[in-house]
Amino acid sequence: MQTSKLITLDEFTIMETRKFPQATGELSSLLRDIGLAGKLVNKQVRRAGLVDILGEYGATNVQGESQMKLDIFANEALINILKYSTDCAGIASEENDEYLAFDDTFSANSKYVVLFDPLDGSSNIDVNASIGTIFSIYRRVSELGKPCTIEDFTQPGNRQMAAGYIIYGSSTMFVYATRLGVNGFTLEPSIGEFCLSHANMKCPETGKYYSLNQGNTCKYSEGMNAYLDYCMENKKEENRPYGLRYIGSMVADMHRTLIKGGIFIYPGDKSNVNGKLRLMYECNPMAFILEAAGGVASWGGGNIMDINPTELHQRTPIFIGSKNMVNKALEFAK
Ligand code: AHM
Ligand code: MG
């Protein structure tokens, strides 16, 4: 390992904070806490294949310990770490019906709230495909010194201060965005640190892949079906037909889209007009990251991040990825 160029997540966030003289360092300490939760989840995810030896998830193993389901483990890891963090006033999780306001004095005086999907794509655990944690950080709008309120958790995505994901894939990576840009850190297991590996990530303006659940074609609108025909059309000079890539794990599909370019779509359809994915836990954070990298994210009629949320768990259609490809898809989908 070459140590001369090693920049850890902690060092990097502190360096970024120094660019703002008024910054207090609370955001960087929050990112460190989320990174710590990610390391705990990573440790459990890497043991997932051993369930037959260690005991089924949800059951009790031979030592009498109960094996927690990974998504519940991830949820509890994040909640516990953020609860005892000095910089988080409360959380909302895809796994919990209600938001949670931490009621100690430190938390009541904290200016940030965190929303997360603790383990997205968890149906992929059994088949050893990539899964991920998605998070989003907002500055609270409620009064400091008091417990945070629902208004803090239902702000539009354009008020996010930072957002990111941790992907548990062939390696584990922490990718996060602020308005300064997007940076990726790979976990070096021997030292247990996320190290800067992908500085200043940019989503290419166009790509070669489209990514959606094409099995739902019969439920899609005419416009969507016309767009699919466009993707499959033979136009060599325009790189078409595009390749279809769909893992069914949003973090993994978005990570590829961010690095290689392309488009990811989860549209509304005849049975679910708002699609499947959650605005606050999946779509807003991914939109913030992709936009900070030069990409685009729309619900079909405007920017995802301009939606005024009415409830914590609301869903939205999403078209996200390379600028040129998303704009083209929107011409059809309208
Ligand atoms: P989850 O939050 O229950 O894991 O569901 C979200 C996942 C996304 O990761 C993925 O993009 C999508 O569901 C796949 O859905 P589908 O199987 O309908 O294509
Ligand atoms: Mg999810």
XYZ file of C-alpha atoms and ligand atoms in Angstrom:
354
model
C 0.000 0.000 0.000
C 1.385 3.397 -1.010
C 0.932 5.650 2.010
C 2.184 8.931 0.526
C -1.066 9.561 -1.371
C -3.509 8.157 1.159
C -6.338 10.558 2.030
C -8.968 9.167 4.367
C -12.634 10.161 4.385
C -12.083 12.009 7.673
C -9.116 13.984 6.391
C -10.935 14.841 3.194
C -14.119 16.118 4.851
C -12.052 18.236 7.254
C -10.088 19.718 4.328
C -13.380 20.513 2.561
C -14.761 22.158 5.708
C -11.753 24.485 5.828
C -12.867 26.006 2.519
C -15.718 27.631 4.485
C -14.438 29.825 7.317
C -17.852 29.828 9.039
C -18.145 26.001 8.990
C -18.157 24.303 12.392
C -17.088 20.811 11.326
C -20.449 19.286 12.281
C -21.145 18.049 8.763
C -17.785 16.303 8.535
C -18.306 14.624 11.867
C -21.752 13.453 10.708
C -20.220 11.969 7.550
C -17.643 10.186 9.703
C -20.464 8.712 11.834
C -22.309 7.479 8.744
C -19.027 5.999 7.477
C -18.643 4.153 10.786
C -22.150 2.690 10.478
C -21.227 1.671 6.921
C -18.180 -0.223 8.213
C -20.355 -2.122 10.711
C -22.876 -2.999 8.011
C -20.052 -4.009 5.688
C -18.736 -6.424 8.290
C -22.136 -8.128 8.545
C -22.731 -8.123 4.776
C -19.397 -9.900 4.244
C -20.585 -12.692 6.569
C -23.913 -13.080 4.762
C -22.837 -16.216 2.889
C -22.131 -17.937 6.195
C -25.766 -17.997 7.316
C -25.872 -21.788 7.034
C -23.004 -22.014 9.496
C -23.901 -19.105 11.746
C -27.665 -19.661 11.637
C -30.418 -18.301 9.411
C -31.206 -14.629 9.640
C -34.188 -14.159 11.851
C -33.513 -17.481 13.624
C -31.450 -18.379 16.700
C -28.045 -19.976 16.110
C -26.439 -22.827 18.020
C -24.865 -20.450 20.528
C -28.337 -19.152 21.336
C -27.642 -15.790 19.621
C -30.356 -14.575 17.319
C -29.158 -13.612 13.843
C -30.574 -10.268 12.960
C -31.818 -9.683 9.427
C -29.275 -7.531 7.608
C -31.661 -4.703 6.803
C -32.724 -4.483 10.448
C -29.095 -4.646 11.549
C -28.232 -1.780 9.175
C -31.163 0.288 10.407
C -30.212 -0.181 14.058
C -26.520 0.500 13.394
C -27.332 3.841 11.769
C -29.887 4.840 14.395
C -27.623 3.984 17.329
C -24.570 5.706 15.918
C -26.489 8.844 14.950
C -28.339 8.935 18.268
C -25.054 9.071 20.177
C -23.443 11.382 17.647
C -23.185 14.960 18.847
C -24.349 16.362 15.513
C -27.669 14.769 14.617
C -31.034 16.056 15.862
C -33.032 13.113 14.514
C -33.482 10.618 11.707
C -36.075 9.213 9.346
C -35.575 5.759 7.885
C -37.266 3.813 5.114
C -37.616 1.020 7.693
C -39.515 3.110 10.280
C -43.053 4.451 9.912
C -42.295 7.699 11.772
C -39.289 9.996 12.105
C -37.309 9.819 15.332
C -36.385 13.015 17.222
C -33.478 12.365 19.596
C -34.464 13.958 22.886
C -31.140 14.596 24.669
C -29.697 18.095 24.995
C -26.838 17.560 22.522
C -29.215 16.334 19.830
C -31.764 19.080 20.454
C -28.977 21.591 19.808
C -27.769 19.872 16.632
C -28.512 21.541 13.361
C -28.746 18.514 11.045
C -31.205 15.694 10.446
C -30.424 12.554 8.437
C -32.747 10.481 6.253
C -31.687 7.050 5.017
C -32.515 3.786 3.374
C -30.366 1.516 5.563
C -30.011 -1.373 3.107
C -31.445 -0.809 -0.320
C -31.887 -3.722 -2.726
C -31.935 -6.202 0.148
C -33.636 -8.849 -2.024
C -30.195 -9.165 -3.645
C -28.490 -10.383 -0.459
C -29.405 -14.028 -1.104
C -27.820 -13.953 -4.555
C -24.611 -12.186 -3.586
C -25.276 -9.087 -5.700
C -24.384 -5.545 -4.633
C -26.551 -3.703 -2.128
C -26.186 -0.301 -0.513
C -27.020 2.303 2.109
C -28.373 5.667 0.877
C -28.408 8.834 2.985
C -29.382 12.463 2.820
C -28.521 15.329 5.189
C -30.628 18.458 5.738
C -30.173 21.479 7.952
C -33.177 21.532 10.260
C -35.768 24.291 9.942
C -37.279 23.883 13.420
C -36.070 25.798 16.450
C -32.647 24.837 17.840
C -32.688 23.641 21.432
C -35.970 21.755 20.941
C -36.607 18.289 19.448
C -36.756 18.318 15.648
C -40.143 18.119 13.894
C -41.733 16.615 10.772
C -41.002 19.866 8.868
C -37.286 19.080 9.142
C -37.835 15.775 7.336
C -40.170 16.914 4.578
C -38.026 19.591 2.948
C -37.597 19.509 -0.834
C -34.448 17.793 -2.088
C -32.966 21.095 -3.267
C -32.336 21.914 0.422
C -30.031 18.924 0.943
C -26.646 19.845 2.405
C -25.057 16.538 1.457
C -26.103 13.112 0.230
C -24.357 9.864 -0.466
C -24.363 6.110 -0.558
C -22.261 3.198 0.581
C -22.082 0.348 -1.894
C -21.284 -3.143 -0.616
C -20.005 -4.573 -3.877
C -16.819 -6.227 -5.095
C -15.270 -3.559 -2.901
C -17.041 -1.310 -0.419
C -17.228 2.346 -1.359
C -18.488 5.502 0.311
C -19.570 8.095 -2.259
C -20.849 11.460 -1.122
C -21.756 14.794 -2.642
C -21.924 18.353 -1.415
C -22.381 21.385 -3.603
C -18.589 21.297 -4.051
C -18.762 18.008 -5.954
C -18.824 14.234 -5.660
C -16.023 12.091 -4.263
C -15.656 8.355 -3.775
C -13.699 6.491 -1.088
C -12.859 2.795 -1.161
C -12.671 0.846 2.070
C -9.160 -0.461 2.672
C -10.034 -3.433 4.890
C -6.540 -3.849 6.348
C -6.695 -0.426 8.031
C -10.487 -0.095 8.228
C -10.493 3.308 6.520
C -12.346 4.710 3.528
C -9.586 6.155 1.299
C -10.082 8.643 -1.514
C -10.083 6.629 -4.750
C -12.462 8.526 -7.069
C -11.846 12.283 -6.783
C -14.264 14.754 -8.345
C -16.560 12.217 -9.996
C -18.392 13.333 -13.144
C -21.257 11.597 -14.876
C -20.521 11.474 -18.647
C -22.987 13.545 -20.729
C -24.010 10.461 -22.619
C -23.601 6.727 -22.152
C -24.257 3.308 -23.662
C -26.650 1.737 -21.160
C -30.313 2.012 -20.252
C -31.457 0.535 -16.980
C -35.031 -0.282 -15.994
C -37.277 -3.243 -15.256
C -38.199 -4.017 -18.845
C -40.395 -6.873 -17.636
C -42.962 -4.203 -16.732
C -43.293 -3.048 -20.363
C -46.951 -4.133 -20.535
C -47.739 -1.642 -17.755
C -45.770 1.291 -19.213
C -47.307 4.233 -21.050
C -47.158 4.544 -24.830
C -44.470 7.214 -24.474
C -42.296 4.926 -22.348
C -42.714 2.087 -24.831
C -41.761 4.409 -27.682
C -38.626 5.335 -25.701
C -37.760 1.657 -25.241
C -38.073 1.169 -29.022
C -35.695 4.127 -29.421
C -33.164 2.488 -27.045
C -33.320 -0.760 -29.022
C -33.203 0.869 -32.457
C -30.169 0.137 -34.629
C -28.362 3.495 -35.093
C -24.691 2.720 -34.891
C -23.605 6.351 -35.263
C -25.614 7.204 -32.113
C -24.313 4.211 -30.131
C -27.680 2.486 -30.393
C -29.002 -0.029 -29.615
C -28.044 0.765 -26.042
C -27.051 -2.108 -23.791
C -29.576 -3.054 -21.103
C -28.144 -3.245 -17.577
C -30.449 -3.758 -14.595
C -29.345 -5.205 -11.293
C -32.520 -4.346 -9.376
C -30.403 -2.709 -6.700
C -30.633 1.038 -7.104
C -27.270 1.823 -5.517
C -25.470 -0.575 -7.842
C -27.358 0.642 -10.913
C -26.700 4.276 -9.966
C -23.030 3.678 -9.188
C -22.529 2.309 -12.700
C -24.562 5.179 -14.184
C -22.485 7.751 -12.297
C -19.173 6.272 -13.441
C -19.961 5.087 -16.974
C -22.918 7.252 -17.904
C -26.311 5.946 -18.983
C -29.879 6.305 -17.806
C -31.752 4.689 -14.924
C -35.551 4.814 -14.961
C -38.203 3.674 -12.545
C -41.294 5.135 -14.159
C -44.845 5.347 -12.964
C -46.982 2.662 -14.599
C -50.599 1.607 -14.904
C -50.692 -0.068 -11.487
C -48.407 2.375 -9.619
C -48.647 5.884 -11.013
C -45.813 7.092 -8.780
C -43.574 4.112 -9.440
C -41.903 2.270 -6.589
C -38.964 4.282 -5.346
C -39.116 6.595 -2.348
C -38.610 10.308 -2.776
C -36.910 11.020 0.554
C -34.716 7.935 0.940
C -33.767 6.993 -2.617
C -34.638 9.546 -5.292
C -33.688 12.885 -3.667
C -30.249 11.742 -2.479
C -29.454 10.119 -5.843
C -30.695 13.246 -7.657
C -28.429 15.452 -5.521
C -25.404 13.234 -6.183
C -26.000 12.943 -9.916
C -26.627 16.676 -10.330
C -23.471 17.509 -8.416
C -21.681 15.251 -10.918
C -23.228 17.009 -13.932
C -26.152 14.617 -14.492
C -29.911 15.199 -14.449
C -32.814 13.783 -12.398
C -36.484 14.286 -13.218
C -39.821 12.785 -12.195
C -41.035 13.224 -15.765
C -42.406 16.758 -15.454
C -39.680 18.588 -13.545
C -36.682 18.263 -11.279
C -37.038 15.566 -8.602
C -35.541 17.925 -6.032
C -38.250 20.560 -6.601
C -41.022 18.245 -5.376
C -42.562 19.563 -2.158
C -42.931 16.414 -0.072
C -46.292 15.855 1.580
C -45.360 12.682 3.447
C -42.213 10.907 4.583
C -42.669 7.729 2.598
C -44.017 9.100 -0.663
C -42.939 7.599 -3.963
C -41.987 9.232 -7.230
C -41.188 8.159 -10.780
C -37.550 8.809 -11.642
C -35.483 9.396 -14.806
C -31.864 9.919 -13.813
C -28.386 9.814 -15.289
C -26.449 11.317 -18.200
C -27.782 14.711 -19.197
C -28.340 13.973 -22.908
C -29.956 10.598 -22.318
C -32.360 11.811 -19.628
C -33.425 14.778 -21.737
C -34.095 12.466 -24.673
C -36.127 10.043 -22.527
C -38.202 12.950 -21.200
C -39.163 13.969 -24.751
C -40.835 10.551 -25.119
C -42.201 10.146 -21.604
C -44.071 13.449 -21.600
P -36.160 -1.880 -1.500
O -36.015 -0.517 -0.870
O -37.312 -2.664 -0.945
O -34.875 -2.661 -1.499
O -36.615 -1.652 -3.031
C -35.889 -0.756 -3.819
C -35.259 -1.497 -4.959
C -34.246 -0.659 -5.700
O -32.967 -0.878 -5.201
C -34.381 -1.125 -7.114
O -34.021 -0.138 -8.026
C -35.832 -1.493 -7.206
O -36.266 -1.787 -5.895
C -36.100 -2.692 -8.057
O -37.471 -2.921 -8.139
P -38.099 -3.975 -9.164
O -37.786 -5.331 -8.639
O -39.563 -3.662 -9.172
O -37.492 -3.732 -10.519
Mg -35.003 0.995 -0.712
